[in-house]
Amino acid sequence: MRKIRESGIDLLGVITWGAHFAQVYHSRAEYLELMIPFIDAGLRNNELCVWVYSSDADYLYIKEAMAEAIPFFCERLERGQLLLIPYTEFYTEGGSFSCLYVMNNWNQMAHHALHKGLDGLRLVRDTAWDDQE
C-alpha cells in the first residue's frame, strides 16, 4: 500500500510518495501562493523540504514570505528540516548541468533526511534557470 501525505494544496488534497506535479505561474506571488502551503504541509508531516531556487533575489523573497506564513520557519531552517538551495549548487557542476552530480545530491538529501529522523523528501524546484544555461 502506498503511503499518502497531505499536499497542503486544496486542489490536490492528499498525494502519495513519489508524486510529481507542475504548476505554470504568472508571477512570483502566484508561485509562492501555491508552494508555501506545500512546503508547510511537508514540514508539519516531518519531511525534509528542499526548495531549489533560481536566483539570489528569489532566495530573499522566498525566505521572507515563508517566515511570514509558516510557524517556526526559522527554527526549521536552522535545524535543517528545510533547505533553500540555489540551482547553481544543486544542478550544475563547474557551470554545467550534470546528471551524475544531481543524482549524488539527491542521495545526500535522502541520507540527510534519514539522519535527521525525517520521514522523506519534499521538493520545490523552479525551472526558470533552465533558460539561463
Short mmCIF file of N, CA and C in Angstrom, two decimals:
data_model
loop_
_atom_site.label_atom_id
_atom_site.label_comp_id
_atom_site.label_asym_id
_atom_site.label_seq_id
_atom_site.Cartn_x
_atom_site.Cartn_y
_atom_site.Cartn_z
N MET A 1 0.84 -1.18 0.00
CA MET A 1 0.00 0.00 0.00
C MET A 1 0.89 1.24 0.00
N ARG A 2 0.54 2.21 -0.85
CA ARG A 2 1.32 3.44 -0.93
C ARG A 2 0.92 4.40 0.17
N LYS A 3 1.88 4.98 0.79
CA LYS A 3 1.64 5.91 1.89
C LYS A 3 1.20 7.26 1.33
N ILE A 4 0.14 7.82 1.90
CA ILE A 4 -0.34 9.11 1.43
C ILE A 4 0.12 10.22 2.38
N ARG A 5 0.25 11.41 1.82
CA ARG A 5 0.69 12.58 2.57
C ARG A 5 -0.22 13.75 2.19
N GLU A 6 -0.45 14.64 3.12
CA GLU A 6 -1.20 15.85 2.83
C GLU A 6 -0.34 16.75 1.95
N SER A 7 -0.88 17.21 0.82
CA SER A 7 -0.10 18.05 -0.09
C SER A 7 0.01 19.49 0.40
N GLY A 8 -0.99 19.96 1.14
CA GLY A 8 -1.03 21.36 1.53
C GLY A 8 -1.72 22.23 0.49
N ILE A 9 -2.08 21.62 -0.64
CA ILE A 9 -2.73 22.33 -1.74
C ILE A 9 -4.15 21.81 -1.84
N ASP A 10 -5.12 22.68 -1.59
CA ASP A 10 -6.53 22.26 -1.55
C ASP A 10 -6.95 21.48 -2.78
N LEU A 11 -6.57 21.94 -3.95
CA LEU A 11 -6.97 21.29 -5.20
C LEU A 11 -6.42 19.85 -5.31
N LEU A 12 -5.24 19.61 -4.77
CA LEU A 12 -4.63 18.28 -4.82
C LEU A 12 -5.07 17.37 -3.68
N GLY A 13 -5.25 17.94 -2.51
CA GLY A 13 -5.59 17.12 -1.35
C GLY A 13 -4.42 16.26 -0.92
N VAL A 14 -4.62 14.95 -0.84
CA VAL A 14 -3.54 14.05 -0.45
C VAL A 14 -2.83 13.53 -1.69
N ILE A 15 -1.54 13.23 -1.53
CA ILE A 15 -0.71 12.68 -2.60
C ILE A 15 0.06 11.50 -2.04
N THR A 16 0.58 10.67 -2.92
CA THR A 16 1.39 9.54 -2.49
C THR A 16 2.86 9.90 -2.60
N TRP A 17 3.70 9.16 -1.87
CA TRP A 17 5.14 9.33 -2.03
C TRP A 17 5.48 9.15 -3.51
N GLY A 18 6.35 9.97 -4.01
CA GLY A 18 6.78 9.87 -5.40
C GLY A 18 5.93 10.66 -6.37
N ALA A 19 4.86 11.29 -5.89
CA ALA A 19 4.01 12.09 -6.77
C ALA A 19 4.76 13.30 -7.29
N HIS A 20 4.47 13.65 -8.52
CA HIS A 20 5.06 14.84 -9.14
C HIS A 20 3.93 15.67 -9.74
N PHE A 21 4.08 16.97 -9.71
CA PHE A 21 3.15 17.84 -10.42
C PHE A 21 3.88 19.10 -10.84
N ALA A 22 3.33 19.77 -11.83
CA ALA A 22 3.91 21.01 -12.32
C ALA A 22 2.86 22.11 -12.23
N GLN A 23 3.34 23.33 -12.05
CA GLN A 23 2.44 24.48 -11.95
C GLN A 23 3.00 25.59 -12.84
N VAL A 24 2.18 26.08 -13.74
CA VAL A 24 2.55 27.25 -14.53
C VAL A 24 2.05 28.46 -13.75
N TYR A 25 2.90 29.45 -13.61
CA TYR A 25 2.53 30.63 -12.84
C TYR A 25 2.92 31.89 -13.62
N HIS A 26 2.26 32.98 -13.28
CA HIS A 26 2.48 34.24 -13.98
C HIS A 26 3.30 35.24 -13.18
N SER A 27 3.40 35.03 -11.89
CA SER A 27 4.15 35.97 -11.04
C SER A 27 4.76 35.21 -9.87
N ARG A 28 5.73 35.83 -9.24
CA ARG A 28 6.33 35.21 -8.06
C ARG A 28 5.30 35.06 -6.95
N ALA A 29 4.39 36.02 -6.82
CA ALA A 29 3.36 35.93 -5.78
C ALA A 29 2.46 34.72 -6.01
N GLU A 30 2.10 34.48 -7.25
CA GLU A 30 1.26 33.33 -7.58
C GLU A 30 2.01 32.02 -7.30
N TYR A 31 3.27 31.99 -7.61
CA TYR A 31 4.12 30.83 -7.35
C TYR A 31 4.18 30.53 -5.86
N LEU A 32 4.44 31.56 -5.05
CA LEU A 32 4.54 31.36 -3.60
C LEU A 32 3.20 30.99 -2.98
N GLU A 33 2.11 31.49 -3.55
CA GLU A 33 0.78 31.18 -3.04
C GLU A 33 0.51 29.67 -3.06
N LEU A 34 1.08 28.98 -4.01
CA LEU A 34 0.92 27.53 -4.11
C LEU A 34 2.01 26.78 -3.35
N MET A 35 3.24 27.24 -3.45
CA MET A 35 4.36 26.48 -2.91
C MET A 35 4.51 26.58 -1.39
N ILE A 36 4.18 27.71 -0.81
CA ILE A 36 4.32 27.85 0.64
C ILE A 36 3.44 26.85 1.39
N PRO A 37 2.15 26.70 1.04
CA PRO A 37 1.35 25.67 1.73
C PRO A 37 1.88 24.25 1.49
N PHE A 38 2.44 24.01 0.32
CA PHE A 38 3.03 22.71 0.00
C PHE A 38 4.20 22.41 0.94
N ILE A 39 5.09 23.38 1.10
CA ILE A 39 6.23 23.22 1.99
C ILE A 39 5.78 23.14 3.45
N ASP A 40 4.84 23.97 3.84
CA ASP A 40 4.33 23.96 5.21
C ASP A 40 3.77 22.58 5.56
N ALA A 41 3.03 21.97 4.65
CA ALA A 41 2.49 20.63 4.90
C ALA A 41 3.62 19.61 5.08
N GLY A 42 4.66 19.74 4.28
CA GLY A 42 5.80 18.84 4.42
C GLY A 42 6.50 19.00 5.75
N LEU A 43 6.67 20.22 6.19
CA LEU A 43 7.30 20.47 7.49
C LEU A 43 6.45 19.88 8.62
N ARG A 44 5.14 20.07 8.54
CA ARG A 44 4.24 19.53 9.56
C ARG A 44 4.20 18.00 9.53
N ASN A 45 4.49 17.40 8.37
CA ASN A 45 4.48 15.95 8.22
C ASN A 45 5.85 15.31 8.45
N ASN A 46 6.76 16.05 9.06
CA ASN A 46 8.08 15.53 9.40
C ASN A 46 8.88 15.10 8.16
N GLU A 47 8.83 15.91 7.12
CA GLU A 47 9.57 15.63 5.90
C GLU A 47 10.72 16.62 5.75
N LEU A 48 11.75 16.21 5.05
CA LEU A 48 12.81 17.13 4.66
C LEU A 48 12.30 17.87 3.44
N CYS A 49 12.21 19.18 3.54
CA CYS A 49 11.71 20.01 2.44
C CYS A 49 12.90 20.73 1.80
N VAL A 50 13.01 20.58 0.49
CA VAL A 50 14.11 21.17 -0.27
C VAL A 50 13.51 22.09 -1.32
N TRP A 51 13.94 23.34 -1.32
CA TRP A 51 13.47 24.31 -2.32
C TRP A 51 14.69 24.74 -3.10
N VAL A 52 14.76 24.35 -4.37
CA VAL A 52 15.84 24.75 -5.25
C VAL A 52 15.35 25.97 -6.03
N TYR A 53 15.98 27.11 -5.80
CA TYR A 53 15.52 28.37 -6.38
C TYR A 53 16.48 28.85 -7.46
N SER A 54 16.01 29.82 -8.26
CA SER A 54 16.77 30.20 -9.45
C SER A 54 17.66 31.43 -9.32
N SER A 55 17.48 32.27 -8.32
CA SER A 55 18.36 33.44 -8.19
C SER A 55 18.45 33.90 -6.75
N ASP A 56 19.46 34.70 -6.45
CA ASP A 56 19.63 35.24 -5.10
C ASP A 56 18.43 36.07 -4.68
N ALA A 57 17.87 36.83 -5.62
CA ALA A 57 16.70 37.66 -5.30
C ALA A 57 15.53 36.76 -4.89
N ASP A 58 15.38 35.62 -5.55
CA ASP A 58 14.32 34.69 -5.18
C ASP A 58 14.54 34.15 -3.77
N TYR A 59 15.80 33.93 -3.39
CA TYR A 59 16.09 33.44 -2.04
C TYR A 59 15.51 34.38 -0.99
N LEU A 60 15.80 35.66 -1.12
CA LEU A 60 15.30 36.63 -0.13
C LEU A 60 13.78 36.71 -0.16
N TYR A 61 13.20 36.71 -1.33
CA TYR A 61 11.75 36.78 -1.48
C TYR A 61 11.08 35.55 -0.87
N ILE A 62 11.60 34.37 -1.18
CA ILE A 62 11.06 33.11 -0.64
C ILE A 62 11.21 33.08 0.87
N LYS A 63 12.39 33.40 1.38
CA LYS A 63 12.64 33.35 2.82
C LYS A 63 11.73 34.29 3.58
N GLU A 64 11.57 35.51 3.11
CA GLU A 64 10.69 36.47 3.79
C GLU A 64 9.24 36.02 3.76
N ALA A 65 8.77 35.54 2.63
CA ALA A 65 7.38 35.10 2.50
C ALA A 65 7.11 33.88 3.39
N MET A 66 8.06 32.96 3.44
CA MET A 66 7.87 31.77 4.27
C MET A 66 7.92 32.12 5.75
N ALA A 67 8.79 33.03 6.12
CA ALA A 67 8.88 33.44 7.53
C ALA A 67 7.57 34.06 8.00
N GLU A 68 6.89 34.77 7.13
CA GLU A 68 5.60 35.35 7.48
C GLU A 68 4.50 34.31 7.58
N ALA A 69 4.55 33.28 6.74
CA ALA A 69 3.43 32.34 6.60
C ALA A 69 3.55 31.06 7.43
N ILE A 70 4.75 30.65 7.75
CA ILE A 70 4.95 29.34 8.38
C ILE A 70 5.42 29.50 9.82
N PRO A 71 4.64 28.95 10.76
CA PRO A 71 5.07 28.99 12.16
C PRO A 71 6.39 28.24 12.34
N PHE A 72 7.26 28.78 13.14
CA PHE A 72 8.55 28.17 13.47
C PHE A 72 9.45 27.98 12.24
N PHE A 73 9.25 28.82 11.22
CA PHE A 73 10.03 28.72 9.99
C PHE A 73 11.54 28.79 10.26
N CYS A 74 11.96 29.81 11.00
CA CYS A 74 13.41 30.00 11.24
C CYS A 74 14.02 28.81 11.98
N GLU A 75 13.31 28.26 12.95
CA GLU A 75 13.81 27.11 13.69
C GLU A 75 13.98 25.89 12.77
N ARG A 76 13.02 25.69 11.89
CA ARG A 76 13.09 24.54 10.96
C ARG A 76 14.21 24.72 9.95
N LEU A 77 14.43 25.94 9.54
CA LEU A 77 15.54 26.24 8.63
C LEU A 77 16.87 26.00 9.34
N GLU A 78 16.98 26.47 10.57
CA GLU A 78 18.22 26.31 11.33
C GLU A 78 18.54 24.86 11.66
N ARG A 79 17.52 24.05 11.95
CA ARG A 79 17.80 22.65 12.30
C ARG A 79 17.90 21.73 11.08
N GLY A 80 17.75 22.29 9.88
CA GLY A 80 17.99 21.51 8.67
C GLY A 80 16.81 20.72 8.15
N GLN A 81 15.59 21.01 8.61
CA GLN A 81 14.42 20.34 8.05
C GLN A 81 13.99 21.00 6.75
N LEU A 82 14.40 22.23 6.55
CA LEU A 82 14.13 22.96 5.33
C LEU A 82 15.45 23.45 4.77
N LEU A 83 15.68 23.14 3.49
CA LEU A 83 16.90 23.59 2.83
C LEU A 83 16.53 24.45 1.64
N LEU A 84 17.07 25.66 1.57
CA LEU A 84 16.90 26.56 0.44
C LEU A 84 18.23 26.57 -0.30
N ILE A 85 18.22 26.04 -1.52
CA ILE A 85 19.47 25.81 -2.25
C ILE A 85 19.41 26.47 -3.63
N PRO A 86 20.42 27.26 -4.00
CA PRO A 86 20.43 27.82 -5.36
C PRO A 86 20.67 26.71 -6.39
N TYR A 87 20.05 26.87 -7.55
CA TYR A 87 20.19 25.85 -8.60
C TYR A 87 21.65 25.61 -8.97
N THR A 88 22.48 26.66 -8.85
CA THR A 88 23.90 26.52 -9.21
C THR A 88 24.64 25.54 -8.31
N GLU A 89 24.13 25.35 -7.08
CA GLU A 89 24.76 24.39 -6.16
C GLU A 89 24.14 23.01 -6.26
N PHE A 90 22.97 22.91 -6.85
CA PHE A 90 22.27 21.63 -6.84
C PHE A 90 22.26 20.94 -8.20
N TYR A 91 22.16 21.70 -9.28
CA TYR A 91 22.01 21.12 -10.61
C TYR A 91 23.22 21.28 -11.51
N THR A 92 24.14 22.15 -11.14
CA THR A 92 25.29 22.37 -12.02
C THR A 92 26.59 22.10 -11.28
N GLU A 93 27.53 21.63 -12.04
CA GLU A 93 28.88 21.39 -11.52
C GLU A 93 29.85 22.02 -12.51
N GLY A 94 30.66 22.94 -12.03
CA GLY A 94 31.58 23.64 -12.92
C GLY A 94 30.86 24.49 -13.96
N GLY A 95 29.64 24.94 -13.62
CA GLY A 95 28.89 25.80 -14.53
C GLY A 95 27.99 25.09 -15.52
N SER A 96 28.01 23.75 -15.53
CA SER A 96 27.19 22.99 -16.48
C SER A 96 26.33 21.98 -15.74
N PHE A 97 25.17 21.70 -16.31
CA PHE A 97 24.29 20.68 -15.74
C PHE A 97 25.01 19.33 -15.77
N SER A 98 24.87 18.58 -14.66
CA SER A 98 25.48 17.26 -14.57
C SER A 98 24.50 16.30 -13.92
N CYS A 99 24.04 15.33 -14.69
CA CYS A 99 23.08 14.34 -14.18
C CYS A 99 23.68 13.57 -13.00
N LEU A 100 24.92 13.17 -13.11
CA LEU A 100 25.58 12.43 -12.03
C LEU A 100 25.68 13.28 -10.76
N TYR A 101 25.99 14.55 -10.93
CA TYR A 101 26.08 15.48 -9.80
C TYR A 101 24.71 15.61 -9.12
N VAL A 102 23.66 15.73 -9.91
CA VAL A 102 22.30 15.85 -9.37
C VAL A 102 21.92 14.57 -8.62
N MET A 103 22.21 13.42 -9.20
CA MET A 103 21.90 12.15 -8.53
C MET A 103 22.64 12.04 -7.20
N ASN A 104 23.88 12.47 -7.17
CA ASN A 104 24.65 12.47 -5.93
C ASN A 104 24.02 13.39 -4.90
N ASN A 105 23.56 14.56 -5.34
CA ASN A 105 22.90 15.49 -4.42
C ASN A 105 21.62 14.89 -3.85
N TRP A 106 20.83 14.21 -4.68
CA TRP A 106 19.61 13.57 -4.18
C TRP A 106 19.93 12.48 -3.18
N ASN A 107 20.97 11.74 -3.43
CA ASN A 107 21.42 10.71 -2.50
C ASN A 107 21.79 11.34 -1.15
N GLN A 108 22.50 12.46 -1.20
CA GLN A 108 22.86 13.16 0.03
C GLN A 108 21.62 13.67 0.76
N MET A 109 20.62 14.14 0.02
CA MET A 109 19.38 14.61 0.64
C MET A 109 18.66 13.45 1.35
N ALA A 110 18.63 12.30 0.73
CA ALA A 110 17.99 11.12 1.34
C ALA A 110 18.71 10.74 2.63
N HIS A 111 20.03 10.73 2.60
CA HIS A 111 20.80 10.42 3.81
C HIS A 111 20.58 11.48 4.89
N HIS A 112 20.52 12.73 4.48
CA HIS A 112 20.27 13.83 5.41
C HIS A 112 18.93 13.63 6.10
N ALA A 113 17.90 13.29 5.33
CA ALA A 113 16.56 13.08 5.89
C ALA A 113 16.57 11.94 6.90
N LEU A 114 17.18 10.82 6.54
CA LEU A 114 17.23 9.67 7.45
C LEU A 114 18.03 9.99 8.71
N HIS A 115 19.15 10.68 8.54
CA HIS A 115 19.99 11.05 9.68
C HIS A 115 19.24 11.96 10.66
N LYS A 116 18.38 12.82 10.13
CA LYS A 116 17.61 13.75 10.96
C LYS A 116 16.34 13.10 11.52
N GLY A 117 16.07 11.83 11.16
CA GLY A 117 14.87 11.16 11.64
C GLY A 117 13.60 11.62 10.94
N LEU A 118 13.74 12.14 9.72
CA LEU A 118 12.60 12.62 8.96
C LEU A 118 12.01 11.49 8.12
N ASP A 119 10.75 11.66 7.72
CA ASP A 119 10.03 10.59 7.02
C ASP A 119 10.34 10.49 5.53
N GLY A 120 10.77 11.55 4.90
CA GLY A 120 11.03 11.53 3.46
C GLY A 120 11.39 12.90 2.95
N LEU A 121 11.33 13.06 1.62
CA LEU A 121 11.74 14.29 0.96
C LEU A 121 10.56 14.95 0.26
N ARG A 122 10.56 16.25 0.25
CA ARG A 122 9.57 17.05 -0.50
C ARG A 122 10.36 18.13 -1.20
N LEU A 123 10.12 18.29 -2.50
CA LEU A 123 10.92 19.20 -3.31
C LEU A 123 10.06 20.24 -4.01
N VAL A 124 10.57 21.46 -4.03
CA VAL A 124 10.07 22.52 -4.90
C VAL A 124 11.25 22.91 -5.78
N ARG A 125 11.00 22.94 -7.05
CA ARG A 125 12.07 23.27 -8.00
C ARG A 125 11.53 24.28 -8.99
N ASP A 126 12.18 25.43 -9.05
CA ASP A 126 11.84 26.46 -10.01
C ASP A 126 12.71 26.22 -11.25
N THR A 127 12.08 26.10 -12.40
CA THR A 127 12.86 25.81 -13.63
C THR A 127 13.22 27.05 -14.41
N ALA A 128 13.04 28.23 -13.84
CA ALA A 128 13.38 29.46 -14.56
C ALA A 128 14.85 29.48 -14.96
N TRP A 129 15.72 28.82 -14.21
CA TRP A 129 17.15 28.81 -14.54
C TRP A 129 17.43 28.02 -15.80
N ASP A 130 16.51 27.12 -16.23
CA ASP A 130 16.73 26.34 -17.45
C ASP A 130 17.03 27.24 -18.65
N ASP A 131 16.39 28.41 -18.68
CA ASP A 131 16.61 29.35 -19.78
C ASP A 131 17.92 30.10 -19.64
N GLN A 132 18.52 30.07 -18.46
CA GLN A 132 19.75 30.82 -18.21
C GLN A 132 20.98 30.07 -18.66
N GLU A 133 20.87 28.77 -18.80
CA GLU A 133 22.03 27.94 -19.14
C GLU A 133 22.24 27.85 -20.63
#
